[in-house]
Coordinates of C-alpha atoms and ligand atoms in Angstrom, one line a residue:
X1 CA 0.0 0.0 0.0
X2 CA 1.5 3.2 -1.1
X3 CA 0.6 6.8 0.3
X4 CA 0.0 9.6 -1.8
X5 CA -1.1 13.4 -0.2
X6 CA -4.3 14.7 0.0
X7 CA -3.4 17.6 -2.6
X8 CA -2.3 15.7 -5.3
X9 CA 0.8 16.7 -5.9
X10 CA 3.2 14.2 -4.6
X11 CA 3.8 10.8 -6.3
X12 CA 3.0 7.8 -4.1
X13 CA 5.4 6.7 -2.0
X14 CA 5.8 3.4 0.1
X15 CA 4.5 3.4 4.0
X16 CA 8.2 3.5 5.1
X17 CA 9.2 6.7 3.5
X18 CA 6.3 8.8 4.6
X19 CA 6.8 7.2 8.8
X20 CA 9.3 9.6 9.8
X21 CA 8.1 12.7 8.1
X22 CA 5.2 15.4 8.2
X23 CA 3.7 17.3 5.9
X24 CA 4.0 15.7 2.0
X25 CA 6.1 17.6 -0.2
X26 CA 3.2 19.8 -2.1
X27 CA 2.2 21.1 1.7
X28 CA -0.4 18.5 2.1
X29 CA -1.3 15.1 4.1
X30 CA -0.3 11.5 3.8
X31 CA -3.0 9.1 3.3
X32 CA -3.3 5.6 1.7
X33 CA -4.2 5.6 -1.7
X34 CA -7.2 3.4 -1.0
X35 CA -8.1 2.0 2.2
X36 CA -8.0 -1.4 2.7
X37 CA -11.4 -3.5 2.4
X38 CA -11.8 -5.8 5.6
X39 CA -14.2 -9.0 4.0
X40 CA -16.7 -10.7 6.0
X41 CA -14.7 -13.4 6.5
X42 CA -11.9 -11.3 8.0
X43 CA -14.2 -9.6 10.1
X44 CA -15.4 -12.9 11.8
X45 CA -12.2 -14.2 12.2
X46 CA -11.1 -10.5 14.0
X47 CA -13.3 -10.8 16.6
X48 CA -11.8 -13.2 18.5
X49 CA -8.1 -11.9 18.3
X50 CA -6.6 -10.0 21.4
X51 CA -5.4 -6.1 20.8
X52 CA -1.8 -7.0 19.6
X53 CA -3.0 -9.8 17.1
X54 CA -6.2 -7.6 15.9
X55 CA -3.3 -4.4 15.8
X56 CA -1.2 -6.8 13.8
X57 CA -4.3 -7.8 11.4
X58 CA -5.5 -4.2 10.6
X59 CA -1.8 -2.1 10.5
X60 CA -0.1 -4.6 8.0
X61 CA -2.9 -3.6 5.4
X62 CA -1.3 -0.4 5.4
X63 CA 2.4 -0.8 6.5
X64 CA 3.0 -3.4 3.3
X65 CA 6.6 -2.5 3.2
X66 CA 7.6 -3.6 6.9
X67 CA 8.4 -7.5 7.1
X68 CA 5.5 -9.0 8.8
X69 CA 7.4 -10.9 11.6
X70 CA 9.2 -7.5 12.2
X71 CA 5.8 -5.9 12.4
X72 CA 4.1 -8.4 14.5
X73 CA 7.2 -8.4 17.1
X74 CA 7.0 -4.5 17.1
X75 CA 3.0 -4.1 17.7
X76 CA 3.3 -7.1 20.2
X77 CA 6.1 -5.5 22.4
X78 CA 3.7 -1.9 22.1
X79 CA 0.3 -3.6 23.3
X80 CA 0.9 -5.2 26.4
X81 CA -0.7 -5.4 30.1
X82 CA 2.5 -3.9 32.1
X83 CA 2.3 -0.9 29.6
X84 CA -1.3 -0.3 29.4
X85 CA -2.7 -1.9 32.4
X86 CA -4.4 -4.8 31.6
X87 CA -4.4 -7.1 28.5
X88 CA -7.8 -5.6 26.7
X89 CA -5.5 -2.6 26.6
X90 CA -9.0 -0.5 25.5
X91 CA -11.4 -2.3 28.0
X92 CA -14.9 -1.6 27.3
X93 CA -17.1 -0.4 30.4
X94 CA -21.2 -0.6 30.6
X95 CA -22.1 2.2 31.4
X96 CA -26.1 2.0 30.9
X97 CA -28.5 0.1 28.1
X98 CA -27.1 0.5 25.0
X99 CA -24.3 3.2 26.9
X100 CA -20.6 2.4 26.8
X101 CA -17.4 4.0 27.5
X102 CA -14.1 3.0 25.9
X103 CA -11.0 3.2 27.9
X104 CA -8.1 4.8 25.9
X105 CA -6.2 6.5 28.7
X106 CA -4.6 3.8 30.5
X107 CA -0.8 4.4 28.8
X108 CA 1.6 5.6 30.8
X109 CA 0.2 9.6 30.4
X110 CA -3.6 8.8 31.1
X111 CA -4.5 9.7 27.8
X112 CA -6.0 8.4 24.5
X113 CA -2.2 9.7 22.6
X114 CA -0.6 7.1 24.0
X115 CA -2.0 4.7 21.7
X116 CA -0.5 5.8 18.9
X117 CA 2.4 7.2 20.1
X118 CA 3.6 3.6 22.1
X119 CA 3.7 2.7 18.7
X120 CA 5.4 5.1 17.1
X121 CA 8.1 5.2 19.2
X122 CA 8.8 1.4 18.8
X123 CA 8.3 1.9 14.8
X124 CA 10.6 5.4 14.9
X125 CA 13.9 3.0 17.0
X126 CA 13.3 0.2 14.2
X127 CA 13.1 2.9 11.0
X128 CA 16.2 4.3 12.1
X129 CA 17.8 1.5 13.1
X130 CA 17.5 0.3 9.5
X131 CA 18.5 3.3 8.2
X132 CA 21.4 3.9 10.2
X133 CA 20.3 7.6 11.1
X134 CA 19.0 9.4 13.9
X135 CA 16.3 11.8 14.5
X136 CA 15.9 15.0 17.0
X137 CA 12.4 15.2 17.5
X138 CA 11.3 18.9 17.9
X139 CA 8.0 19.9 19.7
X140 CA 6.0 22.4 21.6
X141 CA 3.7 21.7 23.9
X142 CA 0.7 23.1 26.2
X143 CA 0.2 19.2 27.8
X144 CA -1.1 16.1 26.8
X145 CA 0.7 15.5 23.2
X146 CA 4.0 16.6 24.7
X147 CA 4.4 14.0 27.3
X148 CA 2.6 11.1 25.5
X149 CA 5.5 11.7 22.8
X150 CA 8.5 12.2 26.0
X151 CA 6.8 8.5 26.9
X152 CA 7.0 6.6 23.7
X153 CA 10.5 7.8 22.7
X154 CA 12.4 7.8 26.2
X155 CA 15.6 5.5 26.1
X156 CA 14.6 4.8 22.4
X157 CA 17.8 4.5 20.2
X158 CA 18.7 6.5 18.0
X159 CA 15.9 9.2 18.9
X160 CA 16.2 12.5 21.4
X161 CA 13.2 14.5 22.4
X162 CA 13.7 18.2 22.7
X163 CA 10.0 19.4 24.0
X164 CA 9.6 23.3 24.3
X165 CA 6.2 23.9 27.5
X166 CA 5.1 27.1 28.1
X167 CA 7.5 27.9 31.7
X168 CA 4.7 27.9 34.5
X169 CA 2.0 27.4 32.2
X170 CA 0.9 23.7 32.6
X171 CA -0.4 22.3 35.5
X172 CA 0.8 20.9 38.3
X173 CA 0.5 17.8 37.0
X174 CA 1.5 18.0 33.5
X175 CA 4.9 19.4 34.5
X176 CA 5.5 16.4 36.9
X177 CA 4.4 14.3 34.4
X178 CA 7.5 15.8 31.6
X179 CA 9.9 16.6 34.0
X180 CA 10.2 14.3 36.2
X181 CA 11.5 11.9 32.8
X182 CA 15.4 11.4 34.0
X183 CA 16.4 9.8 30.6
X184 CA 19.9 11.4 28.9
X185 CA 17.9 11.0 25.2
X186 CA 14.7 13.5 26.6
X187 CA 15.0 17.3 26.9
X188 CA 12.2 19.6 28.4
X189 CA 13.0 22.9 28.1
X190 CA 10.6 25.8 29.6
X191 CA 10.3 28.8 27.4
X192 CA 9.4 32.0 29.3
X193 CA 6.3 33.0 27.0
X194 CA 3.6 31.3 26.2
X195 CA 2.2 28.2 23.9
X196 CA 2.5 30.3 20.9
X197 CA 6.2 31.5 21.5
X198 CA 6.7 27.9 22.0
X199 CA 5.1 26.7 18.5
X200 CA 6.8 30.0 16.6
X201 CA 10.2 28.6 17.8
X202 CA 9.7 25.2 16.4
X203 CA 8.7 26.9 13.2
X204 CA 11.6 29.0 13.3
X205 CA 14.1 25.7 13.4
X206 CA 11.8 24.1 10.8
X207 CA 12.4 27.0 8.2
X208 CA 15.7 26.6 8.9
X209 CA 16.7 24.0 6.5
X210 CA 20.3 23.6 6.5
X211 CA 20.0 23.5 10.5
X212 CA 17.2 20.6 10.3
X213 CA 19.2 18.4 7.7
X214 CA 22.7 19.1 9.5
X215 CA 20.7 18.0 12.8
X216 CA 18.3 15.2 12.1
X217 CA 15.5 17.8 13.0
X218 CA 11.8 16.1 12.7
X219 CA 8.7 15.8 14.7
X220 CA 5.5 13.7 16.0
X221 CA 3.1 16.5 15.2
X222 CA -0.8 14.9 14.8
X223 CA -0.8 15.0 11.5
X224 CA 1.4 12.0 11.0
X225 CA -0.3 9.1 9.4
X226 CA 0.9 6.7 11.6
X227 CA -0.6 8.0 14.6
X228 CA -3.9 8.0 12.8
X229 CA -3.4 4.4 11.5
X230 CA -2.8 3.2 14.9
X231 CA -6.0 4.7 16.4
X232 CA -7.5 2.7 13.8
X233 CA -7.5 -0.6 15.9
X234 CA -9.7 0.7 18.6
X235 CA -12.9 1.5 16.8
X236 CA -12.8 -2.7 15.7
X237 CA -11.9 -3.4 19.0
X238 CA -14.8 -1.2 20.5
X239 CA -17.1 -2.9 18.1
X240 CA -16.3 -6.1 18.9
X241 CA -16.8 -5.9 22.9
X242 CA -20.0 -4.4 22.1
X243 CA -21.8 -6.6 19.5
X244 CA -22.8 -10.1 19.7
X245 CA -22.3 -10.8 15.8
X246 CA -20.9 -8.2 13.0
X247 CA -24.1 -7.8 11.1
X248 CA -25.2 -5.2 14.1
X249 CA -24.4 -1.3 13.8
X250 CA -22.8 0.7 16.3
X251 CA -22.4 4.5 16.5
X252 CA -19.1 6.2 18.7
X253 CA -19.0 9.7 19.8
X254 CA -15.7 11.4 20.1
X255 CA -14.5 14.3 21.7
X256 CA -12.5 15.9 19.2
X257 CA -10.0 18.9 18.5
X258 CA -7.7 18.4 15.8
X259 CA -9.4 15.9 14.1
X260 CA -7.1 12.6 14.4
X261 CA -9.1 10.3 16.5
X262 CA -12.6 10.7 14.5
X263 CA -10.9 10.5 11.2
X264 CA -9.3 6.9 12.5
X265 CA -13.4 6.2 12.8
X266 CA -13.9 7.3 9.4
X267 CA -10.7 5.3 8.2
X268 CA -12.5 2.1 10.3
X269 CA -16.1 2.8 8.4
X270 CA -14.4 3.1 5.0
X271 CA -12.9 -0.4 5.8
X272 CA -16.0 -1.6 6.1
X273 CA -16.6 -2.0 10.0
X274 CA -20.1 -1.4 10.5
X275 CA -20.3 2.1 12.3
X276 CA -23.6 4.3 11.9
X277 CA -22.7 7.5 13.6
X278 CA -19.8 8.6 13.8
X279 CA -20.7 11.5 16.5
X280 CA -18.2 14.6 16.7
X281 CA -18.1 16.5 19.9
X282 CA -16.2 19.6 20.4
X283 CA -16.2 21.9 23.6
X284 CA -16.5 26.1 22.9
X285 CA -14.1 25.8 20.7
X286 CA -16.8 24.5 17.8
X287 CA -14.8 24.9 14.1
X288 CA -15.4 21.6 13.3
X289 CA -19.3 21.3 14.9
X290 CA -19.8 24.5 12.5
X291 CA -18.5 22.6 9.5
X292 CA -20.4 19.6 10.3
X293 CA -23.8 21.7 10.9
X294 CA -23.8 24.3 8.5
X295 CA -20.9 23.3 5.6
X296 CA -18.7 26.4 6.4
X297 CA -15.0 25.6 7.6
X298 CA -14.0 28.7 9.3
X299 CA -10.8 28.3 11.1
X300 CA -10.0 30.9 14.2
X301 CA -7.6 33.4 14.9
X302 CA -5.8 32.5 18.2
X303 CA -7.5 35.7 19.9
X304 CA -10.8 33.9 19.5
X305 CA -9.6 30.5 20.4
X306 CA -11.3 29.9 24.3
X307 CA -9.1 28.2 27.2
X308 CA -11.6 25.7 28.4
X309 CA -11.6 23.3 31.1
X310 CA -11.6 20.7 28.3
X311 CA -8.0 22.2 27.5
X312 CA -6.8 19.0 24.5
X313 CA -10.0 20.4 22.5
X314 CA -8.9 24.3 22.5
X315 CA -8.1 24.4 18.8
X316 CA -8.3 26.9 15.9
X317 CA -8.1 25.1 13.2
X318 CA -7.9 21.0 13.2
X319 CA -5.3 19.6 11.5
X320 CA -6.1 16.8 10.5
X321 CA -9.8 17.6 9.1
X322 CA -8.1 17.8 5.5
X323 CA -7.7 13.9 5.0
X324 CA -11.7 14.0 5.3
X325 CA -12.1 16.6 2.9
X326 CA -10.1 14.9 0.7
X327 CA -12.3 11.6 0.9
X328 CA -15.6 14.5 1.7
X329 CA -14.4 15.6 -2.1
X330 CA -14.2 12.6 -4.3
X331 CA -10.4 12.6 -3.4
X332 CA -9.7 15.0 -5.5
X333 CA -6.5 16.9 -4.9
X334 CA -6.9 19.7 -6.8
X335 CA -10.1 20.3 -5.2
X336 CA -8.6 20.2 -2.0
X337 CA -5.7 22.4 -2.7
X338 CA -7.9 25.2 -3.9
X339 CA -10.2 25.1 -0.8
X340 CA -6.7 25.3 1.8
X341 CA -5.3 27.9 -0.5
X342 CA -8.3 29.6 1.2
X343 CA -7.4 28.5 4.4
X344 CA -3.6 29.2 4.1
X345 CA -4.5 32.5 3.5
X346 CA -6.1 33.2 6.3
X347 CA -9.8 32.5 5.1
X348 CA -11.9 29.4 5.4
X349 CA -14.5 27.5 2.5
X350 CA -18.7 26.9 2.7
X351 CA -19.2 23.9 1.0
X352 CA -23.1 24.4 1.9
X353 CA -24.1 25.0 -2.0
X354 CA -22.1 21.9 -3.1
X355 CA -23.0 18.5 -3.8
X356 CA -20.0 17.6 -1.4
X357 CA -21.8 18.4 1.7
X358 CA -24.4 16.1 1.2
X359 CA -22.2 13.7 1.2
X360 CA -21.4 14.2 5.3
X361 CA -24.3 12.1 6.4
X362 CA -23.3 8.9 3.6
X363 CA -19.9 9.2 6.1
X364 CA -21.8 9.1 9.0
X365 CA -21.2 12.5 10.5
X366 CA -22.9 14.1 13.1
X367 CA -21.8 17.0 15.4
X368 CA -23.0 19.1 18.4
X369 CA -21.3 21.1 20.7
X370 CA -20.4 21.2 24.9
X371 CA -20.1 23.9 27.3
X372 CA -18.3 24.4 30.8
X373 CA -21.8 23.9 32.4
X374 CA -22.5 20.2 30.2
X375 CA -19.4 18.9 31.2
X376 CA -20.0 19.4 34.6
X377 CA -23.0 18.7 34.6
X378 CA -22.6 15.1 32.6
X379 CA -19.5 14.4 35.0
X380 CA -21.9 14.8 38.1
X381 CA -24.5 13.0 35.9
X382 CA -22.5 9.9 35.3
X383 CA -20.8 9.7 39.1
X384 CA -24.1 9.5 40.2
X385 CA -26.6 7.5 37.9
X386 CA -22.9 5.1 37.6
X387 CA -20.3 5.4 40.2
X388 CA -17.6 6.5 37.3
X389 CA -15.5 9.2 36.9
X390 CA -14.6 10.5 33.9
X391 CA -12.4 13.7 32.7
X392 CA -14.2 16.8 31.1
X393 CA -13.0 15.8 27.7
X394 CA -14.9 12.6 27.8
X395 CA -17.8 14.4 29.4
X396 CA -18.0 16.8 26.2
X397 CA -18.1 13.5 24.4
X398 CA -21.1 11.9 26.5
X399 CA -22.7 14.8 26.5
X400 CA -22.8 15.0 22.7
X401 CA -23.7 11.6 22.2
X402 CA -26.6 11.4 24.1
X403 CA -28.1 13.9 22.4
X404 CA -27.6 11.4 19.0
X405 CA -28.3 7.7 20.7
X406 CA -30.9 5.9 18.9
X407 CA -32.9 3.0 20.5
X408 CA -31.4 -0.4 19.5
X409 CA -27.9 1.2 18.7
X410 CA -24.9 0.7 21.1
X411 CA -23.3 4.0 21.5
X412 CA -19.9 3.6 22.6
X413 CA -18.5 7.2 24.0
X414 CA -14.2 7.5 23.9
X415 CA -12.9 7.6 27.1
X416 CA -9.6 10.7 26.3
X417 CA -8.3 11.2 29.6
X418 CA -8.3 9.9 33.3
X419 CA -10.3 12.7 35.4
X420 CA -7.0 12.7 37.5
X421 CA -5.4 15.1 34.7
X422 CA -8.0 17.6 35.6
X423 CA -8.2 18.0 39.4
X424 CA -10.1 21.6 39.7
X425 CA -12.4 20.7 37.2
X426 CA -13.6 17.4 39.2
X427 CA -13.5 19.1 42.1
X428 CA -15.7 21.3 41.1
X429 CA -18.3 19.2 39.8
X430 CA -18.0 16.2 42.5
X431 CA -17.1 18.6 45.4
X432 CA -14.0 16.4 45.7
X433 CA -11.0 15.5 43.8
X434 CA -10.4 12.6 41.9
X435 CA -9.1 9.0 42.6
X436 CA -5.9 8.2 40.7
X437 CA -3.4 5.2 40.9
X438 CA -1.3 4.8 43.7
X439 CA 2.0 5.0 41.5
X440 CA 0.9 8.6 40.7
X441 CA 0.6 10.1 44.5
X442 CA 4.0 10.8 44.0
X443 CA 4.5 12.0 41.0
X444 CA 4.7 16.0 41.9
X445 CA 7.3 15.1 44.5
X446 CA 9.6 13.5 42.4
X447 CA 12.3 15.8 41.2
X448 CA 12.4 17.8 38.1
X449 CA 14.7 18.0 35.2
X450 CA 14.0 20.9 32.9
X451 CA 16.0 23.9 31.5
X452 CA 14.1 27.2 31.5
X453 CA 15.0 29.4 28.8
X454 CA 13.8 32.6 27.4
X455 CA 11.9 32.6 23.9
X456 CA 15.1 33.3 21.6
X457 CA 15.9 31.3 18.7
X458 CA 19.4 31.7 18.9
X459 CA 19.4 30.2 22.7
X460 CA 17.3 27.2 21.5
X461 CA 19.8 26.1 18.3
X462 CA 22.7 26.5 20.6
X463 CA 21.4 24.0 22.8
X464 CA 20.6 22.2 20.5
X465 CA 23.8 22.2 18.8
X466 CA 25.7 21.0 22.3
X467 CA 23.2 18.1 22.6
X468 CA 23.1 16.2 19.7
Ligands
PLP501 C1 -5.8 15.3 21.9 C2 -7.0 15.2 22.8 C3 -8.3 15.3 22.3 C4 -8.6 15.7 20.8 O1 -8.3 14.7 19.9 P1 -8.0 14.9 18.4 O2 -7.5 13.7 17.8 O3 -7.1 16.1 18.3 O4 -9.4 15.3 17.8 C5 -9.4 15.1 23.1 N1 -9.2 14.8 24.4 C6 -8.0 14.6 24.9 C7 -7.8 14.3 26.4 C8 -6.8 14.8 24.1 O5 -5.6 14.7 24.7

């Protein structure tokens, strides 16, 4: 299976060579050229495999250039019980009739990213291995992503993390979760500005192009295909724990920012697993729940971008929502590079008057939006109606889905986070804060290893330069 970008302008290129990378050539995304069709047969078979097997099963559709036996040992040494908790990995909870939660967060950073990125980090070592290269992964961060990626690449070979955070920014939490990391290959540094200052230096280093090659200089943004292909897995897991046979339906609401989780649904539907609804939940920050009510794509400037206490959904734009377009559009790539010339330029696209946004419900889509107020309201709701507590991302998400269940559908809601990530919020809907794993009580005392910095690009290529 070859991947070719969602502006058409790249010629296709084998899994391997678009693994380590980001953006395609011609400025747009990697995607296969066709998904892969999962036959009834297969589909029986699936149900009775355990994560790793079922992982191995659906990623070697689309990773055709890794040896299997190479393949199956790397997903096998990702998905296990020490690493994820148990050996469902994503174990199902009933919630209600007809109401489940999927549980996504139990990776080492108590959120859904770890999924992919436990996988990525594995598939990054064996990539370069092969090569014989290295790579200096290059992020910002406000939270979740950059920890999950500090957790899948730590005493990887060949692979060191340097992760700009916002200095004093994040919460208590986040920056015990990052800094306490004591492993020589992962760098936290703590820029004195904010998010922004954080993501304009990265950009900086990326225009920089004699600095990145001479330096090995890549990243893990969410755009990456593998990520999205790893997500994949879940949404046939899901299924399975919830149906009795595969000729039933099953809708899934997903609390969603940039896109990448809900687009692994639509890559899972396209396959053929039977999914009704796939049900898109955003918080205040609604760009996509606009697109997906009224056909207009109107991404925001970062002055009218909210900080919510659903903080992983506070986007502007969602990165990701181009590989759907691209399917939304016929995959065409000349249509798609027209509409994000638009975008690029600061404007957005109504597809309203087209024959394209019909086409949303044939995929399944349906949207709604969540406020401070829902999500605390739905956390209290589902402590008390189910003794469970869940973060404010998955409330947005269970809130939202509610609002689409239909009678004799399972509606499987994706579990994001742990509430323990989000102590104020909880307490303030539960009068209390939340119950967390022993091993984590001590996680803020541990010490710290981070290098605060201000927000100058000379500083950050200097230390660059003396680390790799
Ligand atoms: C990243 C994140 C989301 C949003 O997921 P997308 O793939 O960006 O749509 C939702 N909840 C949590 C907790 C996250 O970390």
């Amino acid at each position: 299976m070859e991947n070719i970008s969602t502006r058409g302008g790249c010629p296709p290129r084998p899994f391997s060579a678009t693994l380590l990378g980001g953006l395609a050539p011609d400025g747009g995304l990697f995607l296969p050229e066709a998904y892969p069709q999962v036959s009834v047969g297969e589909l029986a078979r699936w149900r009775e495999l355990s994560y790793p097997e079922l992982a191995f099963e659906i990623i070697r559709k689309f990773a055709t250039d890794i040896p299997e036996p190479d393949l199956r040992a790397l997903v096998t040494r990702t998905y296990t019980a020490e690493v994820f908790g148990s050996p469902e990995i994503t174990p199902v909870r009933k919630l209600g009739p007809g109401l489940h939660l999927l549980g996504l967060s139990n990776g080492p950073t108590l959120a859904f990213k770890d999924i992919a990125l436990q996988l990525l980090g594995n598939l990054f070592q064996y990539a370069l291995a092969k090569a014989g290269t290295e790579l200096n992964i290059l992020g910002a961060t406000s939270g979740d992503t950059g920890s999950a990626a500090e957790y899948a690449m730590r005493g990887k070979a060949g692979v060191r993390v340097f992760m700009l955070s916002p200095h004093g920014r994040m919460s208590a939490f986040q920056r015990a979760q990052m800094y306490s990391l004591d492993d020589p290959n992962i760098f936290n540094l703590a820029i004195e500005g904010m998010f922004d200052d954080c993501q304009n230096l990265v950009k900086a280093v990326s225009h920089d192009a004699a600095f990145k090659e001479r330096h090995h200089i890549g990243t893990v943004n969410s755009i990456n295909w593998s990520r999205l292909m790893a997500q994949v897995v879940y949404y046939f897991k899901g299924y399975f724990a919830v149906t009795g046979s595969n000729r039933e339906q099953v809708s899934f609401a997903v609390p969603s920012g940039n896109f990448g989780n809900i687009c692994a649904g639509h890559v899972a539907r396209c396959m053929g697993l039977p999914i009704r609804r796939l049900i898109l939940a955003t918080n205040e920050n609604d760009v996509l729940d606009e697109f997906f009510r009224t056909g207009v794509y109107a991404p925001r400037t970062t002055e009218r971008t909210h900080a919510t206490s659903s903080p992983s959904m506070d986007i502007s734009r969602a990165s990701n929502f181009e590989r759907f377009v691209f399917d939304l559009v016929g995959r065409d790539g000349a249509v798609v590079k027209e509409l994000w010339a638009k975008v690029e330029a600061g404007g957005g696209f109504d597809l309203a008057a087209t024959p394209f946004f019909a086409r949303v419900h044939e995929f399944g889509f349906v949207s709604a939006s969540s406020s401070h107020q829902d999500r605390i309201q739905t956390i209290r709701r589902v402590w008390d109606q189910h003794g469970v507590e869940i973060d404010p991302h998955t409330a947005d998400g269970i809130k939202v889905g509610l609002e689409f269940q239909e009678e004799g559908v399972p509606l499987v809601c994706l579990e994001t986070a742990l509430p323990i990530k989000f102590e104020d919020t909880i307490l303030e809907a539960l009068g209390r804060k939340p119950a967390g794993p022993e091993s984590l009580r001590d996680l803020e005392r541990r010490p710290q290893r981070v290098t605060v910095m201000p927000a100058d690009l000379a500083r950050l290529k200097a230390f660059i330069e003396v680390h790799t």
